Structures are given as structure tokens and as C-alpha cells.
XYZ file of C-alpha atoms in Angstrom:
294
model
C 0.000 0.000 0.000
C 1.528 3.452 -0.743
C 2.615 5.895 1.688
C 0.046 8.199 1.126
C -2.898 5.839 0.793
C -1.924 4.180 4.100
C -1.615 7.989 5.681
C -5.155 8.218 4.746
C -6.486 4.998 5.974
C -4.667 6.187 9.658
C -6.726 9.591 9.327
C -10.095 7.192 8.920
C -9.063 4.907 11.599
C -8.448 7.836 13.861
C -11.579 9.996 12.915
C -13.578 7.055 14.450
C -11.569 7.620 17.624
C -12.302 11.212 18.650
C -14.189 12.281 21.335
C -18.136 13.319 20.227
C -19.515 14.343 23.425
C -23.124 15.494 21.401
C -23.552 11.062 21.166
C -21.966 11.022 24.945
C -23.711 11.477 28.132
C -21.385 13.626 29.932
C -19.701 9.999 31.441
C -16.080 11.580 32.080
C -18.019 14.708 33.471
C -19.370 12.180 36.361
C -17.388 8.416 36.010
C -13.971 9.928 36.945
C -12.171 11.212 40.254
C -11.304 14.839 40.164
C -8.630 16.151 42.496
C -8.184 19.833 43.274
C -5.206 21.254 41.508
C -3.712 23.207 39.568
C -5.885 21.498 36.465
C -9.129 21.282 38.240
C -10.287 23.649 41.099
C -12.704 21.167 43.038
C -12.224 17.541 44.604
C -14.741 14.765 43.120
C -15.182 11.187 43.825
C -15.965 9.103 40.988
C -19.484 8.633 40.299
C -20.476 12.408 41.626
C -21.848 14.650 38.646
C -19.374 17.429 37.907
C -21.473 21.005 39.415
C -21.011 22.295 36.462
C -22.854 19.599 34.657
C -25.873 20.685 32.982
C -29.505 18.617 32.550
C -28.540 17.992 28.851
C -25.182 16.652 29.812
C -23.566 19.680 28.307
C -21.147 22.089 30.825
C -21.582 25.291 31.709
C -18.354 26.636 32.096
C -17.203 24.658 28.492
C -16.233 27.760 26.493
C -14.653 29.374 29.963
C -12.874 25.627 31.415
C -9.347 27.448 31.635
C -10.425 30.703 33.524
C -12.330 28.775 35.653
C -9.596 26.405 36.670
C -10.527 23.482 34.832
C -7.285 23.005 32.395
C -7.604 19.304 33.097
C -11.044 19.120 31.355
C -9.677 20.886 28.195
C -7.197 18.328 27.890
C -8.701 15.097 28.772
C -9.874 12.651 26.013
C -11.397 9.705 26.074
C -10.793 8.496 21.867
C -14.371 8.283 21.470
C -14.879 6.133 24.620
C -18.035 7.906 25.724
C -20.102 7.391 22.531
C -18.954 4.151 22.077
C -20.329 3.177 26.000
C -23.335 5.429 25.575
C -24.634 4.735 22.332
C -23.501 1.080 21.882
C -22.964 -0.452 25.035
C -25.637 0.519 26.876
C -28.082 1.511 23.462
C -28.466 4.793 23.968
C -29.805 4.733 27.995
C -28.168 7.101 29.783
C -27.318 6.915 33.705
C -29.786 9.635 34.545
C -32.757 7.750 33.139
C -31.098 4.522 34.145
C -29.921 5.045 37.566
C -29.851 1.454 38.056
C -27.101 0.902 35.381
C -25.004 4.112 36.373
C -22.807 2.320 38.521
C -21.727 -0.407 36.143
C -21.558 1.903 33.294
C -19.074 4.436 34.763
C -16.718 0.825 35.757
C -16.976 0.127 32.017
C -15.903 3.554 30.345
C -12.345 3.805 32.237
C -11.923 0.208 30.683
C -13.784 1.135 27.203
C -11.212 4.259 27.009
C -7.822 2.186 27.884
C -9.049 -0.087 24.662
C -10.120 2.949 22.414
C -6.314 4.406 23.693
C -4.718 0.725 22.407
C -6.858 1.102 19.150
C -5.544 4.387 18.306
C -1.703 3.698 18.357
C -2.306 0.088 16.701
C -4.175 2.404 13.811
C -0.949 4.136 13.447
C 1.310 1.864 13.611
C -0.804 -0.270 10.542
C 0.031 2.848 8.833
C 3.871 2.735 9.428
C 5.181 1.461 6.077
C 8.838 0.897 8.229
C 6.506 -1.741 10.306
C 5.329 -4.155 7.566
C 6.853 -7.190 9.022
C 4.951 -6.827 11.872
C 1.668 -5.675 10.252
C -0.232 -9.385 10.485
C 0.560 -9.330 14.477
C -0.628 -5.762 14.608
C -3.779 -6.094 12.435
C -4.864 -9.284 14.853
C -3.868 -7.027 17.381
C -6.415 -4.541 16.563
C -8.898 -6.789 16.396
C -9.130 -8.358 19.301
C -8.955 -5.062 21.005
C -12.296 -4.537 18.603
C -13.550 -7.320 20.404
C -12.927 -6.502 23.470
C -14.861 -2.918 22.997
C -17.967 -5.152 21.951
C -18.130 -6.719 24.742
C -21.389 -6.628 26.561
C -21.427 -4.393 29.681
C -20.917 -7.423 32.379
C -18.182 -9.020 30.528
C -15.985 -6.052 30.935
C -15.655 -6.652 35.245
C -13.637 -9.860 33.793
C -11.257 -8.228 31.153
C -8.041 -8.799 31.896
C -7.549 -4.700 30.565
C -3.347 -5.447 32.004
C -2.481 -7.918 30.152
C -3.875 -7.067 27.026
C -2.352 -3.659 26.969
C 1.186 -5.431 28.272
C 0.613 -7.887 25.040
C 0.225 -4.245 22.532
C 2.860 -2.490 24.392
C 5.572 -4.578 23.034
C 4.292 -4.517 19.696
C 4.111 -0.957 19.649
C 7.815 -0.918 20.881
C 8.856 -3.241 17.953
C 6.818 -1.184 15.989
C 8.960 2.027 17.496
C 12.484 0.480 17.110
C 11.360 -0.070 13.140
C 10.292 3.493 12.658
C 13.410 4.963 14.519
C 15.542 2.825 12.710
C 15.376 5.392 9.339
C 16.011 8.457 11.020
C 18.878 9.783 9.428
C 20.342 9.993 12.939
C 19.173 9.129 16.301
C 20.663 11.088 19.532
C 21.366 8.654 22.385
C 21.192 11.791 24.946
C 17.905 10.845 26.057
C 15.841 7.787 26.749
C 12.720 6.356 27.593
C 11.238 7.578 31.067
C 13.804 10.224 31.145
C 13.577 13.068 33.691
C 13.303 15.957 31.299
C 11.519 18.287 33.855
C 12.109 21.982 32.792
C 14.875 21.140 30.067
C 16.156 23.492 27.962
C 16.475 22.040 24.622
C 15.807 24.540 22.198
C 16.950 23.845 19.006
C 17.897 20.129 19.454
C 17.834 17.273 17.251
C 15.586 14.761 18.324
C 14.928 12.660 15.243
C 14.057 9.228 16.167
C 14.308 9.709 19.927
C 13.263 7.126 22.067
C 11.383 9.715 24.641
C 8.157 7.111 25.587
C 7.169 7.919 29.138
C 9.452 10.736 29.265
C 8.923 13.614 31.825
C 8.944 16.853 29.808
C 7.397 18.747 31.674
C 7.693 22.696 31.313
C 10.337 21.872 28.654
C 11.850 23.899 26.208
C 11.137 22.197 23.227
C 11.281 25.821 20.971
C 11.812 24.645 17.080
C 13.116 20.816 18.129
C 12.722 18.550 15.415
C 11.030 15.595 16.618
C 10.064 13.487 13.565
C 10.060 10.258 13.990
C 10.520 10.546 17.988
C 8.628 8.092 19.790
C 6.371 10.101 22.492
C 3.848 7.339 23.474
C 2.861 8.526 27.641
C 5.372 11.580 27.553
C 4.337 14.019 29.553
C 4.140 17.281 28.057
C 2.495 19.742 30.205
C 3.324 22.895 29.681
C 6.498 22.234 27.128
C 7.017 24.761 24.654
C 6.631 23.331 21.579
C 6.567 26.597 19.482
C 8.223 26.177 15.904
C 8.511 22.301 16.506
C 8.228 20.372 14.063
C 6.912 16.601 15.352
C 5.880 15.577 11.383
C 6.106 11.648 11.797
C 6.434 11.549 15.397
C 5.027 8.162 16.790
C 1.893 7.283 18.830
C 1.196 11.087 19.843
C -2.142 12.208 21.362
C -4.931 14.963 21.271
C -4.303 15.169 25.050
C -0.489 15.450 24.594
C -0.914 18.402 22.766
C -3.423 20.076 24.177
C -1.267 19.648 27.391
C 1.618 21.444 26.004
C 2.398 25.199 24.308
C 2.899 26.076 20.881
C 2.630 28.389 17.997
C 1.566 28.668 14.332
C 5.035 27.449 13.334
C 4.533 24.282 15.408
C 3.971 21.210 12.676
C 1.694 18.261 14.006
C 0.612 14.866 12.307
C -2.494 15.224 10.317
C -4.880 13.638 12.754
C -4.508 16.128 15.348
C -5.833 19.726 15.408
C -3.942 22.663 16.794
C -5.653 24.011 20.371
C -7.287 27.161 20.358
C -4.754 28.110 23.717
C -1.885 27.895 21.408
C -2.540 31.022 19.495
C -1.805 33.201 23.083
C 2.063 31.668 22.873
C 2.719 32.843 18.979
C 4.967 35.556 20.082
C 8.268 35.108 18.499
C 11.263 33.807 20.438
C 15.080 34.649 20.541
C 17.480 32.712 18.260
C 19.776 30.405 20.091
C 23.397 31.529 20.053
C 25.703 29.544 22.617
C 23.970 26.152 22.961
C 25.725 25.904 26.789
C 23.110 28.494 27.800
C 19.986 27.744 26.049
């Protein structure tokens, strides 16, 4: 399959896994814990309506989440989790009408995201030309992790969630070492789960970096090239990703980026959309002269 054909198959497969909270009933508004922060500005124990959940499971505060002290909220996704438990799973009842099934349905939908999670980065990686090899392991992969979504709701108390994601994770990391491998260089700086809190890296070349799990928190990541980097469960919060180009980067997420900074010079992967936050960090920045102090 061509390059550009299997590109556009990726984009499909990942359309399918966005978040469309009009087909959702509000479930990570209500099934998850919230902890007072500096992304959310109230404590709530799972299974306790958000306050600022309306009747038609819309919020109140949606277009004012930031100034409010809800960053979290703007970040979170659930890769079309909630529609697929509202509307399929549970055919369209909702836990307001059927207060008897809330409890079981907000157990399924952390379990129904951690699949939809696995389903997006096996979608990519069928896309990675560099991974053909492993592209009949991935595809059965992918669906058995279909399977698992169509589950009926009391199967999913028995789903051994762990496991399967332990059995995807090291295809995914096969899948990473194969991608990596045609960067035309890789740095061996930095590694996976590295403690990149606050770094200054402006400027760097990261091609093909192995930076999975990494902490890069409040990092200066100002015009680093980052194709073909590997940033599956980095944390970016906060990292400055102006001018940046991450074209190619693997197994990168909506939340990721909505986490981080960035500007209209920052280059993403087609599937994901540039946040509206970004455009209040577009100011330009200073060139790099003496890499020992940048």
C-alpha cells in the first residue's frame, strides 16, 4: 500500500476515535475522580456529577474551562470512549434515566477508554510502512482489542484490561524500534522515562528519539525537530513546543498536545488539530546563540 494511501487509511481509523460528546452522556463529566489542583479547582469522587454539569449533559463553564480552573477538562480525552459506551454499550440509555445501570456503566468507560487508547496507536502503527513485518501481528492485534470494545457491559468486570495492553505495548515498541531505525540519525542523549523536567532544549535534534514515558514537563522544546521521535505517555504539560516540528512523530495524542504550548510554526501529524490556547504563545522567540546556555 503506498505511503500516502496508508496515511489516509490512519486519518479514517483515527476519525472514528475522537471524542463526540453530542452522542456522549457527559460519562467523564461524572465516572472519573477529580482532584483539586492546579488542572481542576474542586475535589470529586468518581461517580459524583461534575457542578457544572448541565440537565442535557452539556457544561456550563465549556467555552470558559481554563479561567475557571478546569485546564484538566480541556485536555482530557477519552478516543471516542463515551459514545462508544453510551450509544452502543448501553443503546443509547443514559445513567440519569437509568440510575440502576449508572454504577456499572461508569466501571466500564475507564476500561472502554484504555481499549479505544490501544486502538488508536495500533491504527498508526498499521500505517507505518517501516513496520510491515509486523503488520499481520498488529492487524490481529487490533482486532481483538475490537472485540474486546464489543463486549457486553458485564463481561468487561472480567477483562483482563493489564495484560492485554502489556501484550500491545511490546508490539508498539517493535513497531517504534522499526520506525526509529530510518532516522537519518538518532541522539542517544535521552531515553525512555527520562527526567526531562524543565529542560532546555531549544533547538535540538531529536529525530528518532526514544522519549516514551518521558517527563517533559515545562520543557523547552522551541523549534526541536522531533520526527520520527517516539512520544507514546510523555508528559508534556506545559512544554514549549513553538516552531517544533513533530511531522512523523510516533503514537502522539490529542491530550499530549493540548497539554503542552505552541505556535503557528509548530507542525503536528495530520490527525490532530492545533488548540485554540496555542494562538496566546505565537509571540516570536530569541534565536539560540551559545547552545551551553539555552
Amino acid at each position: 500500500m503506498p505511503d500516502d494511501v496508508q496515511t489516509a487509511v490512519a486519518d479514517d481509523g483515527h476519525k472514528a476515535l475522537r471524542a463526540d460528546c453530542a452522542n456522549c452522556f457527559a460519562l467523564c463529566c461524572v465516572a472519573l475522580t477529580l482532584t483539586a489542583s492546579s488542572d481542576f479547582a474542586i475535589d470529586k469522587e468518581a461517580g459524583r456529577p461534575c457542578p457544572n454539569l448541565r440537565d442535557d449533559f452539556g457544561c456550563g463553564i465549556h467555552t470558559r474551562l481554563r479561567a475557571k480552573g478546569f485546564p484538566g477538562c480541556t485536555v482530557y480525552d477519552c478516543f471516542g470512549a463515551g459514545q462508544k459506551v453510551s450509544q452502543q454499550t448501553y443503546g443509547g440509555r443514559d445513567w440519569r434515566s437509568s440510575p440502576d445501570l449508572a454504577a456499572q456503566m461508569f466501571q466500564v468507560f475507564p476500561v472502554m477508554r484504555q481499549l479505544h487508547e490501544l486502538l488508536w496507536y495500533l491504527t498508526e502503527a498499521l500505517a507505518r510502512p517501516e513496520a510491515r513485518s509486523l503488520h499481520t501481528e498488529l492487524r490481529r492485534a487490533l482486532e481483538e482489542t475490537e472485540r474486546h470494545t464489543a463486549r457486553p457491559a458485564v463481561d468487561f468486570a472480567a477483562l483482563d484490561v493489564g495484560g492485554h495492553r502489556d501484550q500491545v505495548a511490546a508490539l508498539l515498541r517493535r513497531t517504534s524500534g522499526l520506525v526509529r531505525a530510518t532516522a537519518p540519525r538518532r541522539t542517544k542523549r535521552y531515553h525512555a522515562g527520562a527526567d526531562l523536567f524543565g529542560a532546555r532544549l531549544r533547538g535540538a535534534d531529536l529525530r528518532g528519539a526514544d522519549l516514551r514515558g518521558a517527563c517533559l514537563i515545562a520543557a523547552d522544546l522551541t523549534g526541536v525537530d522531533l520526527r520520527l521521535a517516539d512520544l507514546i505517555g510523555a508528559d508534556l504539560r506545559d512544554a514549549d513546543l513553538s516552531g517544533a516540528d513533530l511531522t512523523g512523530s510516533l503514537f502522539l495524542t490529542q491530550a499530549q498536545v493540548n497539554a503542552s504550548k505552541g505556535d503557528g510554526r509548530t507542525t503536528l501529524p495530520p490527525a490532530l488539530d492545533r488548540p485554540a490556547h496555542w494562538t496566546a504563545h505565537a509571540r516570536a522567540r530569541p534565536k539560540c546563540i551559545d547552545p551551553q546556555r539555552c
